[in-house]
Short mmCIF file of C-alpha atoms and ligand atoms in Angstrom, two decimals:
data_model
loop_
_atom_site.label_atom_id
_atom_site.label_comp_id
_atom_site.label_asym_id
_atom_site.label_seq_id
_atom_site.Cartn_x
_atom_site.Cartn_y
_atom_site.Cartn_z
CA UNK I 1486 -2.45 -17.45 16.88
CA UNK I 1487 -3.97 -17.08 13.39
CA UNK I 1488 -3.00 -14.56 10.95
CA UNK I 1489 -6.45 -12.80 10.92
CA UNK I 1490 -8.00 -12.12 8.02
CA UNK I 1491 -8.62 -8.80 6.40
CA UNK I 1492 -11.45 -8.19 4.16
CA UNK I 1493 -10.63 -5.48 1.27
CA UNK I 1494 -13.31 -3.26 -0.99
CA UNK I 1495 -12.63 -3.05 -4.44
CA UNK I 1496 -13.91 -0.55 -7.02
CA UNK I 1497 -15.52 -1.64 -10.12
CA UNK I 1498 -13.27 -2.70 -13.42
CA UNK I 1499 -14.54 0.12 -15.43
CA UNK I 1500 -13.94 3.25 -12.35
CA UNK I 1501 -12.62 5.94 -14.80
CA UNK I 1502 -9.81 6.58 -12.43
CA UNK I 1503 -8.99 2.63 -12.66
CA UNK I 1504 -4.59 2.74 -13.02
CA UNK I 1505 -4.00 4.97 -10.18
CA UNK I 1506 -7.08 3.24 -7.88
CA UNK I 1507 -5.53 -0.16 -8.88
CA UNK I 1508 -2.19 1.13 -7.61
CA UNK I 1509 -3.28 2.50 -4.26
CA UNK I 1510 -5.28 -1.05 -3.85
CA UNK I 1511 -2.04 -2.57 -4.82
CA UNK I 1512 -0.15 -0.51 -1.69
CA UNK I 1513 -3.16 -1.54 1.06
CA UNK I 1514 -2.60 -4.66 0.11
CA UNK I 1515 1.11 -4.73 1.27
CA UNK I 1516 0.15 -2.72 4.31
CA UNK I 1517 -1.72 -5.00 5.75
CA UNK I 1518 0.25 -8.05 4.44
CA UNK I 1519 3.16 -6.43 6.12
CA UNK I 1520 1.11 -5.44 9.56
CA UNK I 1521 0.97 -9.74 9.59
CA UNK I 1522 -2.86 -9.68 8.47
CA UNK I 1523 -3.94 -11.83 5.33
CA UNK I 1524 -5.40 -9.70 2.39
CA UNK I 1525 -8.53 -10.89 0.81
CA UNK I 1526 -10.47 -9.02 -1.76
CA UNK I 1527 -14.78 -9.02 -1.56
CA UNK I 1528 -15.70 -9.07 -4.74
CA UNK I 1529 -18.77 -6.89 -5.94
CA UNK I 1530 -22.17 -8.09 -7.44
CA UNK I 1531 -22.08 -10.51 -4.47
CA UNK I 1532 -26.16 -11.38 -3.77
CA UNK I 1533 -26.99 -9.97 -0.37
CA UNK I 1534 -26.94 -13.44 2.00
CA UNK I 1535 -23.58 -14.36 0.17
CA UNK I 1536 -22.32 -10.62 1.32
CA UNK I 1537 -23.42 -11.63 4.71
CA UNK I 1538 -21.92 -15.03 4.52
CA UNK I 1539 -18.59 -14.20 3.70
CA UNK I 1540 -18.63 -11.26 5.66
CA UNK I 1541 -19.18 -13.84 8.84
CA UNK I 1542 -15.50 -15.41 8.27
CA UNK I 1543 -13.58 -12.29 8.17
CA UNK I 1544 -11.56 -10.73 11.51
CA UNK I 1545 -11.56 -6.95 9.83
CA UNK I 1546 -12.78 -4.95 7.24
CA UNK I 1547 -10.96 -2.56 5.08
CA UNK I 1548 -12.72 0.32 2.95
CA UNK I 1549 -10.39 1.54 0.10
CA UNK I 1550 -10.16 4.35 -1.61
CA UNK I 1551 -12.15 5.34 -4.91
CA UNK I 1552 -15.10 7.16 -6.58
CA UNK I 1553 -17.60 9.48 -5.15
CA UNK I 1554 -21.07 8.44 -3.04
CA UNK I 1555 -23.63 8.05 -4.90
CA UNK I 1556 -25.21 11.88 -3.57
CA UNK I 1557 -29.04 10.29 -3.54
CA UNK I 1558 -27.71 8.19 -0.58
CA UNK I 1559 -27.50 11.44 1.70
CA UNK I 1560 -30.28 12.98 -0.42
CA UNK I 1561 -28.63 15.69 -2.21
CA UNK I 1562 -28.79 16.43 -6.35
CA UNK I 1563 -25.95 14.88 -8.72
CA UNK I 1564 -23.50 17.14 -9.06
CA UNK I 1565 -20.93 18.41 -12.46
CA UNK I 1566 -18.05 17.41 -10.43
CA UNK I 1567 -18.92 13.65 -9.44
CA UNK I 1568 -16.78 10.52 -10.14
CA UNK I 1569 -16.67 6.86 -10.19
CA UNK I 1570 -19.99 6.56 -9.20
CA UNK I 1571 -21.35 3.10 -8.63
CA UNK I 1572 -24.84 1.67 -7.11
CA UNK I 1573 -22.98 -1.82 -6.95
CA UNK I 1574 -19.62 -0.57 -4.53
CA UNK I 1575 -22.23 2.15 -2.43
CA UNK I 1576 -24.50 -1.12 -1.56
CA UNK I 1577 -21.51 -3.38 -0.82
CA UNK I 1578 -19.61 -1.12 1.28
CA UNK I 1579 -23.01 0.38 3.15
CA UNK I 1580 -24.01 -3.33 3.70
CA UNK I 1581 -20.22 -4.82 5.34
CA UNK I 1582 -20.03 -1.39 7.75
CA UNK I 1583 -23.46 -1.74 9.08
CA UNK I 1584 -22.15 -5.34 9.52
CA UNK I 1585 -18.62 -4.23 10.93
CA UNK I 1586 -20.24 -1.29 12.77
CA UNK I 1587 -23.14 -2.64 14.31
CA UNK I 1588 -24.89 -5.87 13.31
CA UNK I 1589 -21.23 -8.44 14.31
CA UNK I 1590 -18.89 -5.75 15.34
CA UNK I 1591 -15.14 -6.63 14.63
CA UNK I 1592 -12.57 -4.00 13.29
CA UNK I 1593 -12.59 -1.73 10.49
CA UNK I 1594 -10.40 0.86 9.00
CA UNK I 1595 -11.75 3.04 6.30
CA UNK I 1596 -9.71 5.22 3.80
CA UNK I 1597 -10.08 8.07 2.26
CA UNK I 1598 -13.41 6.90 0.50
CA UNK I 1599 -13.96 4.29 3.33
CA UNK I 1600 -14.45 7.47 5.88
CA UNK I 1601 -17.02 8.75 3.47
CA UNK I 1602 -18.63 5.39 2.93
CA UNK I 1603 -18.85 5.13 7.12
CA UNK I 1604 -20.05 8.96 7.43
CA UNK I 1605 -23.11 8.07 4.93
CA UNK I 1606 -23.79 4.62 5.96
CA UNK I 1607 -23.99 5.75 10.05
CA UNK I 1608 -26.64 8.71 8.63
CA UNK I 1609 -24.03 11.93 7.57
CA UNK I 1610 -23.60 13.67 4.05
CA UNK I 1611 -21.10 14.61 1.77
CA UNK I 1612 -19.38 17.98 0.44
CA UNK I 1613 -19.85 17.08 -3.38
CA UNK I 1614 -17.38 18.89 -3.99
CA UNK I 1615 -14.73 21.07 -1.11
CA UNK I 1616 -13.31 23.47 -3.17
CA UNK I 1617 -17.42 24.91 -4.39
CA UNK I 1618 -19.13 23.99 -1.12
CA UNK I 1619 -16.75 24.85 1.86
CA UNK I 1620 -16.38 28.42 1.97
CA UNK I 1621 -12.48 28.90 3.13
CA UNK I 1622 -11.26 25.29 2.41
CA UNK I 1623 -8.14 24.88 1.96
CA UNK I 1624 -6.97 22.82 -1.01
CA UNK I 1625 -7.86 19.19 -0.37
CA UNK I 1626 -7.67 17.94 -3.88
CA UNK I 1627 -3.98 17.19 -4.98
CA UNK I 1628 -4.88 14.49 -7.24
CA UNK I 1629 -1.90 13.97 -9.09
CA UNK I 1630 -0.36 10.52 -8.64
CA UNK I 1631 3.07 12.33 -7.54
CA UNK I 1632 1.17 14.10 -5.12
CA UNK I 1633 0.20 10.89 -3.12
CA UNK I 1634 3.78 10.70 -1.79
CA UNK I 1635 3.89 14.35 -0.66
CA UNK I 1636 1.72 15.75 2.66
CA UNK I 1637 0.47 19.81 1.31
CA UNK I 1638 -1.52 20.24 4.76
CA UNK I 1639 -1.65 19.59 8.46
CA UNK I 1640 -4.22 17.93 10.99
CA UNK I 1641 -4.67 18.92 14.27
CA UNK I 1642 -5.75 14.89 16.39
CA UNK I 1643 -8.33 15.18 18.60
CA UNK I 1644 -6.56 14.53 22.22
CA UNK I 1645 -8.05 10.99 23.96
CA UNK I 1646 -8.99 9.55 20.93
CA UNK I 1647 -7.59 5.79 18.95
CA UNK I 1648 -6.08 7.92 16.25
CA UNK I 1649 -4.17 10.18 19.26
CA UNK I 1650 -2.79 6.76 20.74
CA UNK I 1651 -1.68 5.28 17.52
CA UNK I 1652 -0.12 8.38 16.03
CA UNK I 1653 1.40 9.77 19.05
CA UNK I 1654 1.31 13.89 17.60
CA UNK I 1655 -1.21 16.14 18.27
CA UNK I 1656 -0.05 17.79 14.66
CA UNK I 1657 1.43 16.20 11.62
CA UNK I 1658 1.45 16.75 7.64
CA UNK I 1659 -0.57 14.23 5.68
CA UNK I 1660 -1.25 13.62 1.36
CA UNK I 1661 -4.57 14.48 0.79
CA UNK I 1662 -5.77 13.41 -2.65
CA UNK I 1663 -9.53 14.01 -2.56
CA UNK I 1664 -12.48 16.58 -3.85
CA UNK I 1665 -15.19 15.28 -1.08
CA UNK I 1666 -15.37 15.30 2.47
CA UNK I 1667 -17.61 15.20 4.97
CA UNK I 1668 -20.68 17.46 5.73
CA UNK I 1669 -23.01 16.86 8.44
CA UNK I 1670 -20.91 14.17 10.44
CA UNK I 1671 -23.29 10.97 11.19
CA UNK I 1672 -24.43 10.58 14.88
CA UNK I 1673 -22.85 8.27 16.70
CA UNK I 1674 -19.42 9.33 15.16
CA UNK I 1675 -16.88 11.35 16.49
CA UNK I 1676 -13.82 13.74 14.33
CA UNK I 1677 -11.25 12.68 15.84
CA UNK I 1678 -8.87 14.76 13.32
CA UNK I 1679 -9.21 18.16 11.48
CA UNK I 1680 -7.93 20.26 8.96
CA UNK I 1681 -7.27 24.60 9.39
CA UNK I 1682 -10.15 24.78 7.67
CA UNK I 1683 -12.35 22.61 9.81
CA UNK I 1684 -12.79 19.64 7.91
CA UNK I 1685 -13.08 15.98 8.96
CA UNK I 1686 -10.41 14.04 8.21
CA UNK I 1687 -10.41 10.81 11.05
CA UNK I 1688 -13.82 9.85 12.05
CA UNK I 1689 -13.90 6.90 14.95
CA UNK I 1690 -16.80 4.99 16.55
CA UNK I 1691 -16.78 5.49 20.14
CA UNK I 1692 -17.20 2.50 21.98
CA UNK I 1693 -16.38 0.03 19.14
CA UNK I 1694 -13.12 -1.97 19.46
CA UNK I 1695 -11.16 -0.64 16.37
CA UNK I 1696 -13.91 1.45 14.07
CA UNK I 1697 -11.43 4.05 12.20
CA UNK I 1698 -11.24 5.81 9.30
CA UNK I 1699 -9.11 8.47 7.88
CA UNK I 1700 -9.71 11.11 4.80
CA UNK I 1701 -5.69 10.92 3.75
CA UNK I 1702 -4.05 7.80 2.08
CA UNK I 1703 -1.29 5.90 4.96
CA UNK I 1704 -0.86 3.46 2.32
CA UNK I 1705 0.97 5.96 -0.06
CA UNK I 1706 3.40 6.64 3.23
CA UNK I 1707 4.88 3.57 4.07
CA UNK I 1708 7.81 5.24 5.19
CA UNK I 1709 6.41 6.74 7.92
CA UNK I 1710 5.74 5.51 11.25
CA UNK I 1711 3.07 6.57 12.04
CA UNK I 1712 1.12 6.05 8.88
CA UNK I 1713 2.43 2.23 9.43
CA UNK I 1714 1.15 1.98 12.94
CA UNK I 1715 -2.75 2.00 11.29
CA UNK I 1716 -2.41 -0.52 9.67
CA UNK I 1717 -0.73 -2.43 12.15
CA UNK I 1718 -3.00 -1.84 15.12
CA UNK I 1719 -5.77 -2.59 12.81
CA UNK I 1720 -4.24 -6.03 11.88
CA UNK I 1721 -3.62 -6.08 15.80
CA UNK I 1722 -6.97 -5.39 16.49
CA UNK I 1723 -8.11 -7.86 14.28
CA UNK I 1724 -6.10 -10.67 15.38
CA UNK I 1725 -7.46 -10.05 18.99
CA UNK I 1726 -10.80 -10.53 17.31
CA UNK I 1727 -9.90 -13.68 15.68
CA UNK I 1728 -8.40 -15.33 18.84
CA UNK I 1729 -11.94 -14.18 20.45
CA UNK I 1730 -13.82 -15.99 18.16
CA UNK I 1731 -11.23 -19.21 17.86
CA UNK I 1732 -11.83 -19.30 21.64
CA UNK I 1733 -15.53 -18.74 21.72
MN1 MN X 182 -7.26 16.71 2.76
#
């Protein structure tokens, strides 16, 4: 069976957090390769038609971490804490998400910003800054690079979810490198993990073969079998999609 082709979204070259994002992207590439997938990067700046044609060749879409989504996309004003906003990245990922979840469904895996992009593309909104907008919030922004391998807070996983089947434990600790999070969850999405303060830590598209996005960074925890399993299951789902396409 051919190895599935996995498209990874990218941050712009001028992102203020580029050094860290380069490192996270390198770990995601490794995660996909180790899981048996063929990772390829989807560049920014493509015309709509080119993006659509490239999308059609992919067996799976992986939304990577990065800067903040423009609040205008969910009807909110700018906020002093915003960083790394890129209209071109928002445009590219918005189109890719709707394609992979609605127009031509195929496996989708979102990491950190990826969960936020999925929610906004489906009509939800974000906390522009958790610490100042979510009362009773625990700390989520362990942004120093040294924190990526630590797991400062727990998540509770929803029963009867894709995530529960993959992680095989209802309560576990994860890393947390985000200052934004899901506010209004979009109609049609299901929250399948939450932190102790109620913040969504994972969302899924019910009825989709594999559409899962997590707020933490599994690529930074490759020594954890349950975190590797997320990559493996995503690539397996993409492999099934590739086989179906080859057969059909
Ligand atoms: Mn968190």
